[in-house]
PDB file of C-alpha atoms in Angstrom:
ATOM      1  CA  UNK Z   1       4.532 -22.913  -6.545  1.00 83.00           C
ATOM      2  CA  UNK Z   2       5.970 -25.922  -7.554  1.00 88.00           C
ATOM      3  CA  UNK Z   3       9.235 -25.942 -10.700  1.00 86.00           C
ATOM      4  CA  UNK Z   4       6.179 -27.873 -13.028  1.00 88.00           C
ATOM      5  CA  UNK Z   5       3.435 -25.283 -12.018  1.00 89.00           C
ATOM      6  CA  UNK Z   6       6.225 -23.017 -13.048  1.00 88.00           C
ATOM      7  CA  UNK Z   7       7.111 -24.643 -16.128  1.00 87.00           C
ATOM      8  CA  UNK Z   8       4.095 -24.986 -17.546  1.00 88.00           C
ATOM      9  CA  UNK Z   9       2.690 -21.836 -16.943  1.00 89.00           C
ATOM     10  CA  UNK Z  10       5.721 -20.253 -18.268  1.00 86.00           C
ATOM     11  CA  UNK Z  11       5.557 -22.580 -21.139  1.00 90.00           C
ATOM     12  CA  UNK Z  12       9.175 -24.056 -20.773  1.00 90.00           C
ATOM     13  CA  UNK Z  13      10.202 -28.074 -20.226  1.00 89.00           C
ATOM     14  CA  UNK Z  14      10.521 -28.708 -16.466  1.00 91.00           C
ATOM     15  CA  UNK Z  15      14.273 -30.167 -17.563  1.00 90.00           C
ATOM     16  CA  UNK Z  16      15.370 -26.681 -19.041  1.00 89.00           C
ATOM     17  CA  UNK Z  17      13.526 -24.904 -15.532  1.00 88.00           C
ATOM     18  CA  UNK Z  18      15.178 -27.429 -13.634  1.00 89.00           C
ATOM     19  CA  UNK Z  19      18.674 -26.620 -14.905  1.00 88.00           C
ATOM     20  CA  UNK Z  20      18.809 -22.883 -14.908  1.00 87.00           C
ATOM     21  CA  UNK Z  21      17.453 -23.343 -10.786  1.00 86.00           C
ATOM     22  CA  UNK Z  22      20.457 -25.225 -10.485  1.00 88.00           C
ATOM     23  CA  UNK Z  23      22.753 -23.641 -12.479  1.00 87.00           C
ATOM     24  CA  UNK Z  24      23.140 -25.977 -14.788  1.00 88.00           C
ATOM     25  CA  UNK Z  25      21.762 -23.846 -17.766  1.00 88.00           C
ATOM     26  CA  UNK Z  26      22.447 -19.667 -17.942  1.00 91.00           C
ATOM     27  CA  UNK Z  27      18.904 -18.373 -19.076  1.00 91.00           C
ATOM     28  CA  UNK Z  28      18.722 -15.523 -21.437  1.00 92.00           C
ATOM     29  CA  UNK Z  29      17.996 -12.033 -20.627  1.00 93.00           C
ATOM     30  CA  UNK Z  30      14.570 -13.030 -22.204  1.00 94.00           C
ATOM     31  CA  UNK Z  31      14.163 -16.059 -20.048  1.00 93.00           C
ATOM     32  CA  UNK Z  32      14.892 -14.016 -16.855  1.00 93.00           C
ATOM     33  CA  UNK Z  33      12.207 -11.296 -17.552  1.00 94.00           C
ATOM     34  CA  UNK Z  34       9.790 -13.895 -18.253  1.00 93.00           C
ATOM     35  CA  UNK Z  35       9.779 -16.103 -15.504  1.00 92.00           C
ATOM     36  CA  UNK Z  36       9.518 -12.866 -13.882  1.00 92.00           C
ATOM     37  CA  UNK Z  37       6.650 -11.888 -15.321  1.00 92.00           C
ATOM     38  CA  UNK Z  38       4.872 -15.298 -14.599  1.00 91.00           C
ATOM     39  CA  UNK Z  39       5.705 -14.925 -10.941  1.00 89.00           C
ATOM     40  CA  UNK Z  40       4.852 -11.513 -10.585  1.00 87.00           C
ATOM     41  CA  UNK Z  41       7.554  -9.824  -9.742  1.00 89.00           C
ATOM     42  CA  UNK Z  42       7.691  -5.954  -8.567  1.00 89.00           C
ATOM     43  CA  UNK Z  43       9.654  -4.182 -11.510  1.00 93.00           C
ATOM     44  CA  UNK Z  44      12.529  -3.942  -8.302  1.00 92.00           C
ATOM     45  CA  UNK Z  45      13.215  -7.161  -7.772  1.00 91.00           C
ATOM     46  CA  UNK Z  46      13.210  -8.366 -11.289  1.00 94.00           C
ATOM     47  CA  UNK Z  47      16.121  -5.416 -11.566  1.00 95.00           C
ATOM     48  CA  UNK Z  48      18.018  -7.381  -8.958  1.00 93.00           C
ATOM     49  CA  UNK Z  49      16.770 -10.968 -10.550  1.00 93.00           C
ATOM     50  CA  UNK Z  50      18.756  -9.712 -13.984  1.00 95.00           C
ATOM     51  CA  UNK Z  51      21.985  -8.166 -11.947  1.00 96.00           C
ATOM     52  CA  UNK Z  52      22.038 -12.235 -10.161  1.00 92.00           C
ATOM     53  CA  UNK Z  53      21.612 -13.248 -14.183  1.00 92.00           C
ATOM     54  CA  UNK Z  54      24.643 -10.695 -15.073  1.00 93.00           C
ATOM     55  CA  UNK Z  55      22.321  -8.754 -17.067  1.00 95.00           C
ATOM     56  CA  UNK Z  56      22.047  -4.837 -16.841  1.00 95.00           C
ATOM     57  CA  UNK Z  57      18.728  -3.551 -15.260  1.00 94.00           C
ATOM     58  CA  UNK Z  58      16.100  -2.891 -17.415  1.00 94.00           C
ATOM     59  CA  UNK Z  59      13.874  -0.818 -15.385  1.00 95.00           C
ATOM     60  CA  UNK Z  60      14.156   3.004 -14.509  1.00 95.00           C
ATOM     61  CA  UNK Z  61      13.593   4.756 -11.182  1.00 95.00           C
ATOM     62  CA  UNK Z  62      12.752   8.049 -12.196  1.00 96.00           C
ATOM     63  CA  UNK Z  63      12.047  10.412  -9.205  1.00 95.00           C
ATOM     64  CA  UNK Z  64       8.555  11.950  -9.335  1.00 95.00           C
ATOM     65  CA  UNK Z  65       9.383  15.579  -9.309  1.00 95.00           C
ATOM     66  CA  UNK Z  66      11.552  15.171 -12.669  1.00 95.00           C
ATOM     67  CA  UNK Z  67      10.376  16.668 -15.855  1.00 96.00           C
ATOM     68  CA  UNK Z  68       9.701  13.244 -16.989  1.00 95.00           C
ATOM     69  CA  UNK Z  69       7.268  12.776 -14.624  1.00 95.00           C
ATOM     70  CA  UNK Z  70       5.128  15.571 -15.317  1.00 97.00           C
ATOM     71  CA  UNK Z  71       1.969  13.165 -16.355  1.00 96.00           C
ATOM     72  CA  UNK Z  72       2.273  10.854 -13.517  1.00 96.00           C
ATOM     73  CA  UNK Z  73       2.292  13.960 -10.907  1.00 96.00           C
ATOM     74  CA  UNK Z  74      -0.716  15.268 -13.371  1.00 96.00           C
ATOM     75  CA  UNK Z  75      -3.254  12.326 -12.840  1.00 96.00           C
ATOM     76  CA  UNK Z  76      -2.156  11.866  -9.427  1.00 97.00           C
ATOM     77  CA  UNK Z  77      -3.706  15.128  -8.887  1.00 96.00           C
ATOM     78  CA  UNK Z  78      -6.450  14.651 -10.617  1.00 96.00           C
ATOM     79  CA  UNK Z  79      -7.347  11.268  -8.610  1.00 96.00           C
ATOM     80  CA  UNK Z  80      -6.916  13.407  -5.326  1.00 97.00           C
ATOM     81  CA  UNK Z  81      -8.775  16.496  -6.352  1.00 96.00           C
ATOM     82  CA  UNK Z  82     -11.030  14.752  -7.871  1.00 96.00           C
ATOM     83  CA  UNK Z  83     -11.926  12.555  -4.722  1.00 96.00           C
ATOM     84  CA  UNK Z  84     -12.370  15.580  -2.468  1.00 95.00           C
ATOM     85  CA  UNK Z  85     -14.987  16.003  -0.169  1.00 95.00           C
ATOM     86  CA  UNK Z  86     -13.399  12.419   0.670  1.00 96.00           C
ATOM     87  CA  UNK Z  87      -9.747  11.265   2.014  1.00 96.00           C
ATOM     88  CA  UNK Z  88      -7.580  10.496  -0.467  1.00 97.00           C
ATOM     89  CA  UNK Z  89      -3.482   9.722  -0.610  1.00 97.00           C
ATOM     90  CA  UNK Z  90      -0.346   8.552  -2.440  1.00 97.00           C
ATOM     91  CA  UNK Z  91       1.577   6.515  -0.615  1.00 97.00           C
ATOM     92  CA  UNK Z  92       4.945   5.036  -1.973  1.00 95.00           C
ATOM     93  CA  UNK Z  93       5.961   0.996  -1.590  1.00 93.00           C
ATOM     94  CA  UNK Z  94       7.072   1.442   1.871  1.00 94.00           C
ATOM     95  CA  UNK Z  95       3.958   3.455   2.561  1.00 96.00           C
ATOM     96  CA  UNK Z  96       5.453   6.445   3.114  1.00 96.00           C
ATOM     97  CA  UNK Z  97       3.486   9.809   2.084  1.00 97.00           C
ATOM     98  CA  UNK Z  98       3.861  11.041  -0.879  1.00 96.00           C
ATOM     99  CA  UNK Z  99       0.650  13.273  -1.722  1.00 96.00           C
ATOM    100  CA  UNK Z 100      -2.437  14.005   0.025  1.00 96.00           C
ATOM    101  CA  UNK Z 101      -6.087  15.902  -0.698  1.00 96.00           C
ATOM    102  CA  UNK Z 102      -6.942  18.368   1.894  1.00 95.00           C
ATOM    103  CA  UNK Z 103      -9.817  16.409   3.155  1.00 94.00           C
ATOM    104  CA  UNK Z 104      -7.242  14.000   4.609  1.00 94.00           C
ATOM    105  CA  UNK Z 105      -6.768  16.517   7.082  1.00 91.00           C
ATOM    106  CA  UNK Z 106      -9.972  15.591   9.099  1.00 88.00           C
ATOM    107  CA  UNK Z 107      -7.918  12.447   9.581  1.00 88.00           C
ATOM    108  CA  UNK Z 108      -5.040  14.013  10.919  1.00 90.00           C
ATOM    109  CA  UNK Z 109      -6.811  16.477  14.027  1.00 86.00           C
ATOM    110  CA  UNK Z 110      -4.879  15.398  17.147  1.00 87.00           C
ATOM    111  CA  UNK Z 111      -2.131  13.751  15.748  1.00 93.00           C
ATOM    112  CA  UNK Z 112       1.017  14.623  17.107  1.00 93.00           C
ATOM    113  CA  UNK Z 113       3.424  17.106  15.416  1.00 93.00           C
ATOM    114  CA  UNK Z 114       6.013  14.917  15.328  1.00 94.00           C
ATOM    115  CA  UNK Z 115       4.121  12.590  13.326  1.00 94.00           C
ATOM    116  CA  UNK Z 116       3.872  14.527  10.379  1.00 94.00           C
ATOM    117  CA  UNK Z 117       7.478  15.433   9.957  1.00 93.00           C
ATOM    118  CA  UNK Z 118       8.591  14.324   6.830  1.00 91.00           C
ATOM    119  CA  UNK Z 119       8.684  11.579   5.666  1.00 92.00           C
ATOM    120  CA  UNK Z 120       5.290  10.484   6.721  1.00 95.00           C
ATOM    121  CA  UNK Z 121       4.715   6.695   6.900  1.00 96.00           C
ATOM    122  CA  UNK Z 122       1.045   6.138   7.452  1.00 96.00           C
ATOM    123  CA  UNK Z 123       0.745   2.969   8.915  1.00 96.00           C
ATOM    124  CA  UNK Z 124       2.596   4.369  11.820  1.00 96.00           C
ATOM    125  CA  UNK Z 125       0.351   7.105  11.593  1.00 96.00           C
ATOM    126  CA  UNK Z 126      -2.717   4.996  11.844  1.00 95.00           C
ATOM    127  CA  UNK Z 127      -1.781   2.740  14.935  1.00 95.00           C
ATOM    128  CA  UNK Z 128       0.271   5.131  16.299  1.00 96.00           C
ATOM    129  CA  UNK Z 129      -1.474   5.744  20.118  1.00 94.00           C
ATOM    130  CA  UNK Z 130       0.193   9.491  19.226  1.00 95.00           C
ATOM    131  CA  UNK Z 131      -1.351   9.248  15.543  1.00 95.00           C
ATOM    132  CA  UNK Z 132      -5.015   8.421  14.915  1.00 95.00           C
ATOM    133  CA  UNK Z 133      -5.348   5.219  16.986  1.00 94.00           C
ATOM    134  CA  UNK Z 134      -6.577   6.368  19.803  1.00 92.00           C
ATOM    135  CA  UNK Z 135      -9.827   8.189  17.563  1.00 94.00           C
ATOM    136  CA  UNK Z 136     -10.336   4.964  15.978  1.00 94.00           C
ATOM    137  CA  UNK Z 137     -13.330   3.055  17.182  1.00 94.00           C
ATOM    138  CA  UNK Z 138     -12.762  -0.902  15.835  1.00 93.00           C
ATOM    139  CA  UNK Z 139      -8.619  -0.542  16.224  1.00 93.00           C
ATOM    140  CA  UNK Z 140      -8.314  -4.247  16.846  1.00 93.00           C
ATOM    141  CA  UNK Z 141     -10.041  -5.000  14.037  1.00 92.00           C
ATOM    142  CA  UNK Z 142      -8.383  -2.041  11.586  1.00 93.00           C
ATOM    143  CA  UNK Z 143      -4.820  -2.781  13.437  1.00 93.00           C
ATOM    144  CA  UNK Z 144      -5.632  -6.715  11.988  1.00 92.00           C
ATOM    145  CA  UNK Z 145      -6.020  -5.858   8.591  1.00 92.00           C
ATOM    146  CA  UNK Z 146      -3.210  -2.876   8.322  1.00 94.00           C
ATOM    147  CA  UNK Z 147      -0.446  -6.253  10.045  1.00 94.00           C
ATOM    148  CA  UNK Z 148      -2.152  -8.200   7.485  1.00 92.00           C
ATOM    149  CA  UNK Z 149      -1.406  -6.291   4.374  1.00 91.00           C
ATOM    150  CA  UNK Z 150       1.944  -5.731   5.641  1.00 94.00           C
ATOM    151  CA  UNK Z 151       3.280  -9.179   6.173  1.00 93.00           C
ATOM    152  CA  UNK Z 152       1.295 -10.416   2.906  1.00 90.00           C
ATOM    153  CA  UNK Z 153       3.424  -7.167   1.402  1.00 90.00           C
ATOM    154  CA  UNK Z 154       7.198  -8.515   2.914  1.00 92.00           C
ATOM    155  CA  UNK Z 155       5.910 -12.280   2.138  1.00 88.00           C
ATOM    156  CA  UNK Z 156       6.215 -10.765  -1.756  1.00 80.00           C
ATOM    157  CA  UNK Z 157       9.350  -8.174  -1.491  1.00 83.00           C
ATOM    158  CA  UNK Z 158      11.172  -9.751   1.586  1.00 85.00           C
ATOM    159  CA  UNK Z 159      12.214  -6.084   2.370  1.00 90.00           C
ATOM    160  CA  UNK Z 160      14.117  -4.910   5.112  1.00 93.00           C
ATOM    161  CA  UNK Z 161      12.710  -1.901   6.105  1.00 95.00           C
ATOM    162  CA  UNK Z 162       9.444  -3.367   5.711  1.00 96.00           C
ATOM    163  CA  UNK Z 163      10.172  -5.513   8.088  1.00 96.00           C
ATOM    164  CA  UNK Z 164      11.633  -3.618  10.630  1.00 97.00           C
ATOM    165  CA  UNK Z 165       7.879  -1.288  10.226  1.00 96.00           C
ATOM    166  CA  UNK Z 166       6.388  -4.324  11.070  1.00 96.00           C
ATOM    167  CA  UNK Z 167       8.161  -4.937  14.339  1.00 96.00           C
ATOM    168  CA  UNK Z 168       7.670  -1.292  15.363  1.00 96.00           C
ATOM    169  CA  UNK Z 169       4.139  -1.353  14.176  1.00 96.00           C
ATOM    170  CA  UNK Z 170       3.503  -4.767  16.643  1.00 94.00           C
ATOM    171  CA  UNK Z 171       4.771  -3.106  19.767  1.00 94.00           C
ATOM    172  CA  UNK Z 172       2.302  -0.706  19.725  1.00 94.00           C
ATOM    173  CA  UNK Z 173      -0.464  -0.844  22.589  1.00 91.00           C
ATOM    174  CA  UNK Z 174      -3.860  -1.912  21.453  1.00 88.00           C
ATOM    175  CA  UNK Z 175      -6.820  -2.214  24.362  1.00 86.00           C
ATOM    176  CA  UNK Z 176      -9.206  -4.201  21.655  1.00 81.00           C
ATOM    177  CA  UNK Z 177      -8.891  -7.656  20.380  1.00 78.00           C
ATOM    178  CA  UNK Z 178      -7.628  -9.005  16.997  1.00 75.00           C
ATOM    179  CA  UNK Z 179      -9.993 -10.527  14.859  1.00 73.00           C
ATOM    180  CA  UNK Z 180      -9.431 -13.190  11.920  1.00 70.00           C
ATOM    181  CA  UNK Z 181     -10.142 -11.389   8.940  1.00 61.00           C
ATOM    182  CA  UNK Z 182     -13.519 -11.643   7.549  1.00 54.00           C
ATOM    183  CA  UNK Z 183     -15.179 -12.617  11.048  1.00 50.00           C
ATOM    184  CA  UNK Z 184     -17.420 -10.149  11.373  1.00 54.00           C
ATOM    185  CA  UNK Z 185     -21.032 -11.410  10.142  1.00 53.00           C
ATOM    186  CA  UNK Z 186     -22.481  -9.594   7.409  1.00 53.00           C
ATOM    187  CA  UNK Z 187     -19.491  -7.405   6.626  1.00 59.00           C
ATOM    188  CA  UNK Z 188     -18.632  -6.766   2.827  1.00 67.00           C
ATOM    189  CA  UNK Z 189     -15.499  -4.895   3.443  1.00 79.00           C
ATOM    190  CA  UNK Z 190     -13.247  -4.130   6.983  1.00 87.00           C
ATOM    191  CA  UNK Z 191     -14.468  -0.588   7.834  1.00 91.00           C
ATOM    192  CA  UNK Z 192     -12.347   2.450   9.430  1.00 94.00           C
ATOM    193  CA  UNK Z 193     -14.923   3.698  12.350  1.00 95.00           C
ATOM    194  CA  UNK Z 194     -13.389   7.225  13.542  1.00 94.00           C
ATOM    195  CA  UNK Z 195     -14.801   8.996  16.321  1.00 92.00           C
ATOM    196  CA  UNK Z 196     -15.510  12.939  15.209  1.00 87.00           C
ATOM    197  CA  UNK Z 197     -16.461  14.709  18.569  1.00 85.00           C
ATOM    198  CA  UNK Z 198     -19.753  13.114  19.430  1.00 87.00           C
ATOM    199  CA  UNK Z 199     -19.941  11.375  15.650  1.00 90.00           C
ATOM    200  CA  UNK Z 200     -18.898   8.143  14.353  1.00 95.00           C
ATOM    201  CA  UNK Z 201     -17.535   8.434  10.753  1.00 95.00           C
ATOM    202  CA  UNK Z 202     -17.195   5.085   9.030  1.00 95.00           C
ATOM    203  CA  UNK Z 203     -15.168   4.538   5.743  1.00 95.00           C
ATOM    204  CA  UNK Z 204     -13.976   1.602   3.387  1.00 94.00           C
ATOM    205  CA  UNK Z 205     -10.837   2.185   1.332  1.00 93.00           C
ATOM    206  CA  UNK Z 206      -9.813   1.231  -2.149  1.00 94.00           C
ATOM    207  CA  UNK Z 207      -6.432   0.798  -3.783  1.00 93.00           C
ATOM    208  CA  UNK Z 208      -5.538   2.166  -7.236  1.00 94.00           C
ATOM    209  CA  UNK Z 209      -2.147   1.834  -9.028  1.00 93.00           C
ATOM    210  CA  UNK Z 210      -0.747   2.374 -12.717  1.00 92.00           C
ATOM    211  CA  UNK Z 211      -1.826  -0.238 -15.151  1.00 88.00           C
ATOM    212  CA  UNK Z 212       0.765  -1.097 -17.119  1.00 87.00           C
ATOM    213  CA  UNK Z 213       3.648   0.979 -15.622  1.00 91.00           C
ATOM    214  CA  UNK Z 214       7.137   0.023 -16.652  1.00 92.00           C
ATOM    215  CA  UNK Z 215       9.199   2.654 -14.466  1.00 95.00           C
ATOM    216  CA  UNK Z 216      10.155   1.449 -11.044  1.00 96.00           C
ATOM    217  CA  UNK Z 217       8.861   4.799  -9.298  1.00 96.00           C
ATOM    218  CA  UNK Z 218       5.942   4.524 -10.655  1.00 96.00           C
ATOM    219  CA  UNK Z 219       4.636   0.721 -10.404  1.00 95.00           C
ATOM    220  CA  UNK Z 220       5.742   1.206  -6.593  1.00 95.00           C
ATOM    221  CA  UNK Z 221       2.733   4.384  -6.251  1.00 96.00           C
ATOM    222  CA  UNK Z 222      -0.452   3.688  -4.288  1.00 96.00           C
ATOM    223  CA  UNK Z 223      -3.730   5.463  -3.947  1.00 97.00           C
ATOM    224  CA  UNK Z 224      -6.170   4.863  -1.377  1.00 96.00           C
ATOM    225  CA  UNK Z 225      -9.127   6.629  -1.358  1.00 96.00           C
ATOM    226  CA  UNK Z 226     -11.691   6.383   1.446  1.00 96.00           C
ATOM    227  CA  UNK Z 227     -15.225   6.823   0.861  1.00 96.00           C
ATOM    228  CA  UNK Z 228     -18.065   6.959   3.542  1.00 96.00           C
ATOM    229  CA  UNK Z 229     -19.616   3.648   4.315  1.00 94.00           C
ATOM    230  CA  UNK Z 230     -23.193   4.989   5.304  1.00 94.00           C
ATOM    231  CA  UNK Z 231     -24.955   8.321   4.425  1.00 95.00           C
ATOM    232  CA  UNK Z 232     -24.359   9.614   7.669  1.00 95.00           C
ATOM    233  CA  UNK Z 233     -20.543  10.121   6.804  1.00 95.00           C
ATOM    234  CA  UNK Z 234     -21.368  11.368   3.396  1.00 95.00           C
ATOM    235  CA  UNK Z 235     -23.788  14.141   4.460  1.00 94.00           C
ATOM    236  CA  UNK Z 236     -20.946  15.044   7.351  1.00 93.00           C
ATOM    237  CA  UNK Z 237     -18.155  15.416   4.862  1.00 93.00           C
ATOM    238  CA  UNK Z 238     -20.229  17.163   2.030  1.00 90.00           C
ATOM    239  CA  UNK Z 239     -21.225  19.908   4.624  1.00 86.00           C
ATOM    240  CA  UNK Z 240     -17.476  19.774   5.996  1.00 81.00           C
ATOM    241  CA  UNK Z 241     -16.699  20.782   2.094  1.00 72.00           C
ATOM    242  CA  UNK Z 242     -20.274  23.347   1.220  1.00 70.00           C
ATOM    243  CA  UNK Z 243     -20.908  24.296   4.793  1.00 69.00           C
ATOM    244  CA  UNK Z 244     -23.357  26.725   3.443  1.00 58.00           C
TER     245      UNK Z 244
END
């Protein structure tokens, strides 16, 4: 984005945009948290954006388990429960597990103990070859789009530990080939194809967050649900939850 596609979609002159980039000009508290807003900021960084302004933060990080949070961890449970027969989890910023339903655990048979010590991160625990990599049928094309969230995702935050994931997550072996995103013909969404025993389960994922959240903790939650891709999966995992 260029300082006058900044400027005017902030509203400001270019001259008083161009000064406070150079320090020139000290912007407001105000100023800060609205250019911050315009570029879409994650509630963390415009913390740290205010502290390099010499403003206080203005955004909590309340852990989940506090009193506070009792709502949050409320819906959260709803979503899951909600979502069973189908996969379902919370994941924090870094992707690391934070709640699950129990029909994630078809997911996790075979994975290895290790794996699931605390804390959890489950992009390691999808390309993994110890996690469920080697049960996934289209890994080239899943391992594609998990790297490709990722790097989009430290593009935006720039974090460290983020990064380092992504090095690890690299290094791991993978027998299939890459795609380009979208290459597949006829595709509407990159499907997870999991080998069951003698079945092939398919799934496509969605991402929910909070809508308007103003509490660091919370704007940094994730949940993606899975749902089946073809009625094949669905009847599997409704007689997986009424086997009668």
């Amino acid at each position: 984005m260029s300082q006058l596609d900044l400027a005017i979609q902030a509203d400001i002159s270019t001259r008083h945009l161009s000064f406070v980039e150079t320090g020139r000009s000290k912007p407001s508290r105000d100023m800060i948290l609205h250019l911050a807003e315009e570029l879409d900021l994650p509630l963390r960084e415009r913390n740290h954006l205010l502290l390099a302004g010499g403003f206080a933060p203005v955004f909590a990080e309340t852990p989940l388990n506090s009193p506070e949070m009792a709502s949050v961890r409320e819906a959260l449970g709803q979503v899951l429960s909600g979502h069973q027969p189908y996969p379902a989890v919370v994941v924090d910023q870094r992707w690391n597990l934070v709640d699950r339903n129990p029909a994630t655990g078809l997911l996790l048979r075979g994975v290895a103990p290790e794996l699931l010590e605390p804390p959890v991160n489950v992009l390691r625990l999808s390309l993994h070859p110890k996690g469920i990599a080697h049960r996934i049928l289209n890994l080239g094309e899943w391992r594609a789009h998990l790297l490709h969230r990722l790097r989009r995702q430290i593009s935006l935050t720039a974090d460290p530990e983020l990064t380092e994931l992504w090095r690890e997550l690299v290094d791991y072996p993978c027998d299939q080939p890459e795609p380009e995103l979208g290459s597949g013909p006829g595709q509407i969404v990159i499907p997870l194809r999991l080998r069951r025993g003698y079945r092939e389960l398919v799934f496509f994922s969605t991402m929910t967050t909070f809508g308007t959240p103003l509490d660091i903790t919370v704007a940094e939650l994730a949940i993606e649900a899975y749902f089946p891709a073809n009625p094949e999966t669905a009847a599997y995992l409704q007689h997986q939850h009424h086997p009668d």
